[in-house]
mmCIF file of C-alpha atoms in Angstrom:
data_model
loop_
_atom_site.group_PDB
_atom_site.id
_atom_site.type_symbol
_atom_site.label_atom_id
_atom_site.label_comp_id
_atom_site.label_asym_id
_atom_site.label_seq_id
_atom_site.Cartn_x
_atom_site.Cartn_y
_atom_site.Cartn_z
ATOM 1 C CA UNK A 1 -7.546 12.904 -5.215
ATOM 2 C CA UNK A 2 -6.333 14.742 -8.464
ATOM 3 C CA UNK A 3 -7.604 12.032 -10.989
ATOM 4 C CA UNK A 4 -5.748 12.257 -14.166
ATOM 5 C CA UNK A 5 -3.321 14.976 -14.878
ATOM 6 C CA UNK A 6 -1.221 15.831 -17.940
ATOM 7 C CA UNK A 7 1.870 18.033 -18.460
ATOM 8 C CA UNK A 8 2.461 20.215 -20.074
ATOM 9 C CA UNK A 9 -0.970 22.010 -20.976
ATOM 10 C CA UNK A 10 0.779 23.730 -24.015
ATOM 11 C CA UNK A 11 3.463 23.212 -26.219
ATOM 12 C CA UNK A 12 4.524 24.932 -29.705
ATOM 13 C CA UNK A 13 7.312 22.709 -31.429
ATOM 14 C CA UNK A 14 9.125 23.376 -34.839
ATOM 15 C CA UNK A 15 9.355 20.393 -37.153
ATOM 16 C CA UNK A 16 11.599 17.790 -36.210
ATOM 17 C CA UNK A 17 11.984 18.331 -32.549
ATOM 18 C CA UNK A 18 10.967 15.889 -30.075
ATOM 19 C CA UNK A 19 9.306 16.073 -26.896
ATOM 20 C CA UNK A 20 7.450 13.658 -24.270
ATOM 21 C CA UNK A 21 3.988 14.235 -22.998
ATOM 22 C CA UNK A 22 3.377 12.890 -19.418
ATOM 23 C CA UNK A 23 0.276 11.381 -17.695
ATOM 24 C CA UNK A 24 -0.158 10.496 -14.418
ATOM 25 C CA UNK A 25 -3.121 8.877 -12.424
ATOM 26 C CA UNK A 26 -3.609 8.497 -8.689
ATOM 27 C CA UNK A 27 -6.655 5.934 -9.147
ATOM 28 C CA UNK A 28 -4.621 2.782 -9.095
ATOM 29 C CA UNK A 29 -5.860 1.768 -12.560
ATOM 30 C CA UNK A 30 -4.396 -0.889 -14.559
ATOM 31 C CA UNK A 31 -5.151 0.610 -17.971
ATOM 32 C CA UNK A 32 -4.006 3.750 -19.618
ATOM 33 C CA UNK A 33 -4.538 5.473 -23.135
ATOM 34 C CA UNK A 34 -3.444 8.145 -25.189
ATOM 35 C CA UNK A 35 -5.651 9.835 -27.543
ATOM 36 C CA UNK A 36 -5.565 12.740 -30.114
ATOM 37 C CA UNK A 37 -8.766 14.784 -30.825
ATOM 38 C CA UNK A 38 -8.944 16.676 -33.991
ATOM 39 C CA UNK A 39 -11.483 18.666 -35.352
ATOM 40 C CA UNK A 40 -13.907 16.768 -37.559
ATOM 41 C CA UNK A 41 -12.297 13.654 -36.609
ATOM 42 C CA UNK A 42 -13.163 12.734 -32.942
ATOM 43 C CA UNK A 43 -11.181 11.080 -30.531
ATOM 44 C CA UNK A 44 -8.848 8.480 -31.838
ATOM 45 C CA UNK A 45 -6.580 6.426 -30.047
ATOM 46 C CA UNK A 46 -3.054 6.279 -30.254
ATOM 47 C CA UNK A 47 -1.467 3.884 -28.007
ATOM 48 C CA UNK A 48 -2.287 2.031 -24.775
ATOM 49 C CA UNK A 49 -1.333 0.131 -21.955
ATOM 50 C CA UNK A 50 -2.807 -2.682 -20.147
ATOM 51 C CA UNK A 51 -0.300 -2.476 -17.097
ATOM 52 C CA UNK A 52 3.061 -1.591 -15.973
ATOM 53 C CA UNK A 53 5.625 -2.588 -18.673
ATOM 54 C CA UNK A 54 3.292 -3.239 -21.236
ATOM 55 C CA UNK A 55 1.971 -1.037 -24.139
ATOM 56 C CA UNK A 56 0.195 -1.524 -27.326
ATOM 57 C CA UNK A 57 -0.818 0.093 -30.772
ATOM 58 C CA UNK A 58 -4.231 1.855 -31.282
ATOM 59 C CA UNK A 59 -5.830 3.334 -34.263
ATOM 60 C CA UNK A 60 -3.196 5.792 -35.181
ATOM 61 C CA UNK A 61 0.065 4.835 -33.718
ATOM 62 C CA UNK A 62 2.667 6.055 -36.557
ATOM 63 C CA UNK A 63 5.063 8.925 -35.238
ATOM 64 C CA UNK A 64 4.954 8.277 -31.571
ATOM 65 C CA UNK A 65 6.092 5.983 -29.118
ATOM 66 C CA UNK A 66 5.014 5.088 -25.632
ATOM 67 C CA UNK A 67 6.227 3.887 -22.130
ATOM 68 C CA UNK A 68 4.910 2.562 -18.974
ATOM 69 C CA UNK A 69 7.573 2.235 -16.344
ATOM 70 C CA UNK A 70 5.335 2.787 -13.447
ATOM 71 C CA UNK A 71 1.951 2.070 -12.916
ATOM 72 C CA UNK A 72 0.808 5.601 -12.320
ATOM 73 C CA UNK A 73 2.479 7.196 -15.308
ATOM 74 C CA UNK A 74 2.479 6.932 -19.027
ATOM 75 C CA UNK A 75 4.555 8.745 -21.433
ATOM 76 C CA UNK A 76 3.589 9.721 -24.821
ATOM 77 C CA UNK A 77 7.038 10.579 -27.075
ATOM 78 C CA UNK A 78 7.150 12.532 -30.406
ATOM 79 C CA UNK A 79 10.617 11.722 -31.782
ATOM 80 C CA UNK A 80 10.528 13.828 -34.933
ATOM 81 C CA UNK A 81 7.470 16.264 -34.816
ATOM 82 C CA UNK A 82 5.608 17.025 -37.856
ATOM 83 C CA UNK A 83 2.912 19.678 -38.518
ATOM 84 C CA UNK A 84 0.288 16.869 -38.893
ATOM 85 C CA UNK A 85 0.716 15.794 -35.191
ATOM 86 C CA UNK A 86 -0.621 19.271 -34.418
ATOM 87 C CA UNK A 87 -3.563 18.475 -32.169
ATOM 88 C CA UNK A 88 -5.004 18.162 -28.785
ATOM 89 C CA UNK A 89 -3.788 15.196 -26.912
ATOM 90 C CA UNK A 90 -5.847 13.312 -23.980
ATOM 91 C CA UNK A 91 -4.694 10.760 -21.621
ATOM 92 C CA UNK A 92 -7.072 8.567 -20.085
ATOM 93 C CA UNK A 93 -7.291 5.566 -17.449
ATOM 94 C CA UNK A 94 -9.603 2.971 -16.500
ATOM 95 C CA UNK A 95 -9.858 0.049 -13.806
ATOM 96 C CA UNK A 96 -10.562 -2.515 -16.588
ATOM 97 C CA UNK A 97 -10.599 -2.468 -20.419
ATOM 98 C CA UNK A 98 -14.285 -2.396 -20.630
ATOM 99 C CA UNK A 99 -14.913 -0.139 -17.752
ATOM 100 C CA UNK A 100 -15.420 3.747 -18.108
ATOM 101 C CA UNK A 101 -12.236 5.600 -19.217
ATOM 102 C CA UNK A 102 -11.355 8.979 -16.962
ATOM 103 C CA UNK A 103 -10.051 11.325 -19.040
ATOM 104 C CA UNK A 104 -7.209 14.312 -18.304
ATOM 105 C CA UNK A 105 -7.509 17.957 -19.381
ATOM 106 C CA UNK A 106 -5.342 17.740 -22.339
ATOM 107 C CA UNK A 107 -2.238 19.092 -24.050
ATOM 108 C CA UNK A 108 -2.527 21.370 -26.860
ATOM 109 C CA UNK A 109 0.399 20.763 -29.200
ATOM 110 C CA UNK A 110 1.286 23.001 -32.314
ATOM 111 C CA UNK A 111 3.913 21.908 -34.558
ATOM 112 C CA UNK A 112 4.926 24.579 -36.885
ATOM 113 C CA UNK B 1 -16.270 -2.086 -39.914
ATOM 114 C CA UNK B 2 -16.945 -0.563 -36.414
ATOM 115 C CA UNK B 3 -18.544 2.773 -36.688
ATOM 116 C CA UNK B 4 -20.267 5.503 -34.203
ATOM 117 C CA UNK B 5 -22.546 8.245 -36.056
ATOM 118 C CA UNK B 6 -23.652 11.015 -33.742
ATOM 119 C CA UNK B 7 -26.382 13.603 -34.905
ATOM 120 C CA UNK B 8 -27.234 16.140 -35.115
ATOM 121 C CA UNK B 9 -23.562 17.931 -35.419
ATOM 122 C CA UNK B 10 -25.038 20.870 -33.603
ATOM 123 C CA UNK B 11 -28.281 21.522 -31.430
ATOM 124 C CA UNK B 12 -29.389 24.716 -30.251
ATOM 125 C CA UNK B 13 -32.362 24.950 -27.398
ATOM 126 C CA UNK B 14 -34.045 27.528 -25.634
ATOM 127 C CA UNK B 15 -33.612 27.057 -21.656
ATOM 128 C CA UNK B 16 -36.535 24.317 -21.120
ATOM 129 C CA UNK B 17 -36.934 23.100 -24.494
ATOM 130 C CA UNK B 18 -36.520 19.234 -24.355
ATOM 131 C CA UNK B 19 -34.831 17.253 -27.066
ATOM 132 C CA UNK B 20 -32.703 14.403 -27.801
ATOM 133 C CA UNK B 21 -29.434 13.558 -29.164
ATOM 134 C CA UNK B 22 -28.680 10.124 -31.440
ATOM 135 C CA UNK B 23 -25.918 7.879 -31.572
ATOM 136 C CA UNK B 24 -26.027 5.081 -33.708
ATOM 137 C CA UNK B 25 -23.590 2.250 -33.873
ATOM 138 C CA UNK B 26 -22.296 -0.607 -35.878
ATOM 139 C CA UNK B 27 -20.303 -2.994 -33.783
ATOM 140 C CA UNK B 28 -20.473 -6.728 -33.466
ATOM 141 C CA UNK B 29 -20.891 -7.833 -30.026
ATOM 142 C CA UNK B 30 -21.342 -4.652 -28.172
ATOM 143 C CA UNK B 31 -19.547 -4.594 -24.942
ATOM 144 C CA UNK B 32 -20.847 -1.148 -23.601
ATOM 145 C CA UNK B 33 -21.867 2.098 -24.882
ATOM 146 C CA UNK B 34 -20.549 5.440 -23.225
ATOM 147 C CA UNK B 35 -21.786 8.881 -22.958
ATOM 148 C CA UNK B 36 -19.612 11.573 -22.166
ATOM 149 C CA UNK B 37 -19.722 15.251 -21.706
ATOM 150 C CA UNK B 38 -16.847 17.454 -22.898
ATOM 151 C CA UNK B 39 -16.702 21.402 -21.882
ATOM 152 C CA UNK B 40 -14.529 23.850 -24.340
ATOM 153 C CA UNK B 41 -10.744 23.131 -23.168
ATOM 154 C CA UNK B 42 -11.311 20.535 -21.139
ATOM 155 C CA UNK B 43 -11.403 16.653 -21.151
ATOM 156 C CA UNK B 44 -14.377 14.429 -21.825
ATOM 157 C CA UNK B 45 -16.232 14.032 -18.610
ATOM 158 C CA UNK B 46 -17.977 10.600 -18.194
ATOM 159 C CA UNK B 47 -21.982 10.593 -17.950
ATOM 160 C CA UNK B 48 -23.150 6.879 -18.519
ATOM 161 C CA UNK B 49 -22.694 3.270 -19.510
ATOM 162 C CA UNK B 50 -24.966 1.000 -21.065
ATOM 163 C CA UNK B 51 -24.824 -2.381 -22.010
ATOM 164 C CA UNK B 52 -27.741 -4.172 -23.190
ATOM 165 C CA UNK B 53 -30.805 -2.794 -25.133
ATOM 166 C CA UNK B 54 -33.962 -1.615 -23.270
ATOM 167 C CA UNK B 55 -31.373 -0.291 -20.543
ATOM 168 C CA UNK B 56 -31.724 3.276 -19.408
ATOM 169 C CA UNK B 57 -29.873 5.504 -16.839
ATOM 170 C CA UNK B 58 -30.565 8.856 -15.623
ATOM 171 C CA UNK B 59 -28.780 11.790 -13.847
ATOM 172 C CA UNK B 60 -30.494 15.242 -13.281
ATOM 173 C CA UNK B 61 -31.902 16.466 -16.477
ATOM 174 C CA UNK B 62 -30.053 13.698 -18.711
ATOM 175 C CA UNK B 63 -31.594 10.107 -19.500
ATOM 176 C CA UNK B 64 -29.688 7.772 -21.653
ATOM 177 C CA UNK B 65 -31.511 4.794 -23.628
ATOM 178 C CA UNK B 66 -30.032 2.201 -25.770
ATOM 179 C CA UNK B 67 -31.543 -0.235 -28.328
ATOM 180 C CA UNK B 68 -29.543 -2.896 -30.560
ATOM 181 C CA UNK B 69 -28.640 0.057 -33.007
ATOM 182 C CA UNK B 70 -28.655 3.217 -31.335
ATOM 183 C CA UNK B 71 -28.697 5.117 -28.065
ATOM 184 C CA UNK B 72 -30.306 8.302 -27.323
ATOM 185 C CA UNK B 73 -29.541 11.052 -24.844
ATOM 186 C CA UNK B 74 -32.669 12.713 -23.915
ATOM 187 C CA UNK B 75 -32.488 16.219 -22.349
ATOM 188 C CA UNK B 76 -35.354 17.541 -20.075
ATOM 189 C CA UNK B 77 -35.912 21.151 -19.661
ATOM 190 C CA UNK B 78 -32.300 21.823 -20.345
ATOM 191 C CA UNK B 79 -30.614 24.784 -18.614
ATOM 192 C CA UNK B 80 -27.635 26.990 -20.151
ATOM 193 C CA UNK B 81 -25.075 25.402 -18.114
ATOM 194 C CA UNK B 82 -26.000 21.883 -20.071
ATOM 195 C CA UNK B 83 -24.156 23.631 -22.826
ATOM 196 C CA UNK B 84 -21.290 21.327 -23.950
ATOM 197 C CA UNK B 85 -20.367 18.708 -26.436
ATOM 198 C CA UNK B 86 -21.718 15.379 -25.944
ATOM 199 C CA UNK B 87 -19.658 12.309 -27.072
ATOM 200 C CA UNK B 88 -20.793 8.655 -27.688
ATOM 201 C CA UNK B 89 -18.613 5.836 -27.804
ATOM 202 C CA UNK B 90 -18.321 2.073 -28.002
ATOM 203 C CA UNK B 91 -15.776 -0.662 -27.817
ATOM 204 C CA UNK B 92 -14.543 -1.990 -30.706
ATOM 205 C CA UNK B 93 -15.245 -6.060 -31.320
ATOM 206 C CA UNK B 94 -11.875 -6.855 -30.008
ATOM 207 C CA UNK B 95 -12.630 -4.670 -26.782
ATOM 208 C CA UNK B 96 -9.237 -3.344 -26.970
ATOM 209 C CA UNK B 97 -10.352 0.225 -27.892
ATOM 210 C CA UNK B 98 -13.123 2.854 -27.751
ATOM 211 C CA UNK B 99 -14.549 4.067 -30.746
ATOM 212 C CA UNK B 100 -15.897 7.665 -30.531
ATOM 213 C CA UNK B 101 -18.521 9.585 -32.711
ATOM 214 C CA UNK B 102 -17.701 12.890 -33.573
ATOM 215 C CA UNK B 103 -20.010 14.585 -31.034
ATOM 216 C CA UNK B 104 -23.218 16.667 -30.963
ATOM 217 C CA UNK B 105 -22.450 20.051 -29.633
ATOM 218 C CA UNK B 106 -25.483 21.457 -27.629
ATOM 219 C CA UNK B 107 -26.040 25.233 -27.052
ATOM 220 C CA UNK B 108 -28.775 26.291 -24.604
ATOM 221 C CA UNK B 109 -29.773 29.640 -24.319
ATOM 222 C CA UNK B 110 -31.675 31.858 -21.414
#
């Protein structure tokens, strides 16, 4: 039982490049989330999904897009990366909206 | 505005020196308060959920308590392996998102 996994673990992009971060969970959770964590800011919600085929905006959605084509996967896309998107990105999942969330190991992204 | 404030930002303890971490929150209609542990370079690890004032939960050397305005994470006789950043979070009023505090970084030296 791997829990929540994230790919890749590290990535360096140049300004304007695009990339997709992949999150997978094997707990059959309905809810999945993408957060970013910055020094002094804490964890902030980017987008979330309440089930396959659904997505919704969180606190800081600008510059990001998401897709949930399969229940176990949640993708986070950056269409045109900016230095302000340099951060550590965490994916999480939960059984219900008010249940505890289980986090992945994170992706450290640097945009030059 | 929904808000979570943790104090202190950093705490240094000697092994065996008990202490408490504070999480104060302002949210209408608490739907749950969560404590997480985060080790450097890793994702947050779930510790406890508290739902109502007066509730307490324990796990090894950790005990979490909840009042109507704040939660405490008590650490009894800490060991160096308890060193980590401890995060507190509550659901927003709509229940659609967790609001995290900035965390307390605990260092326990032997």
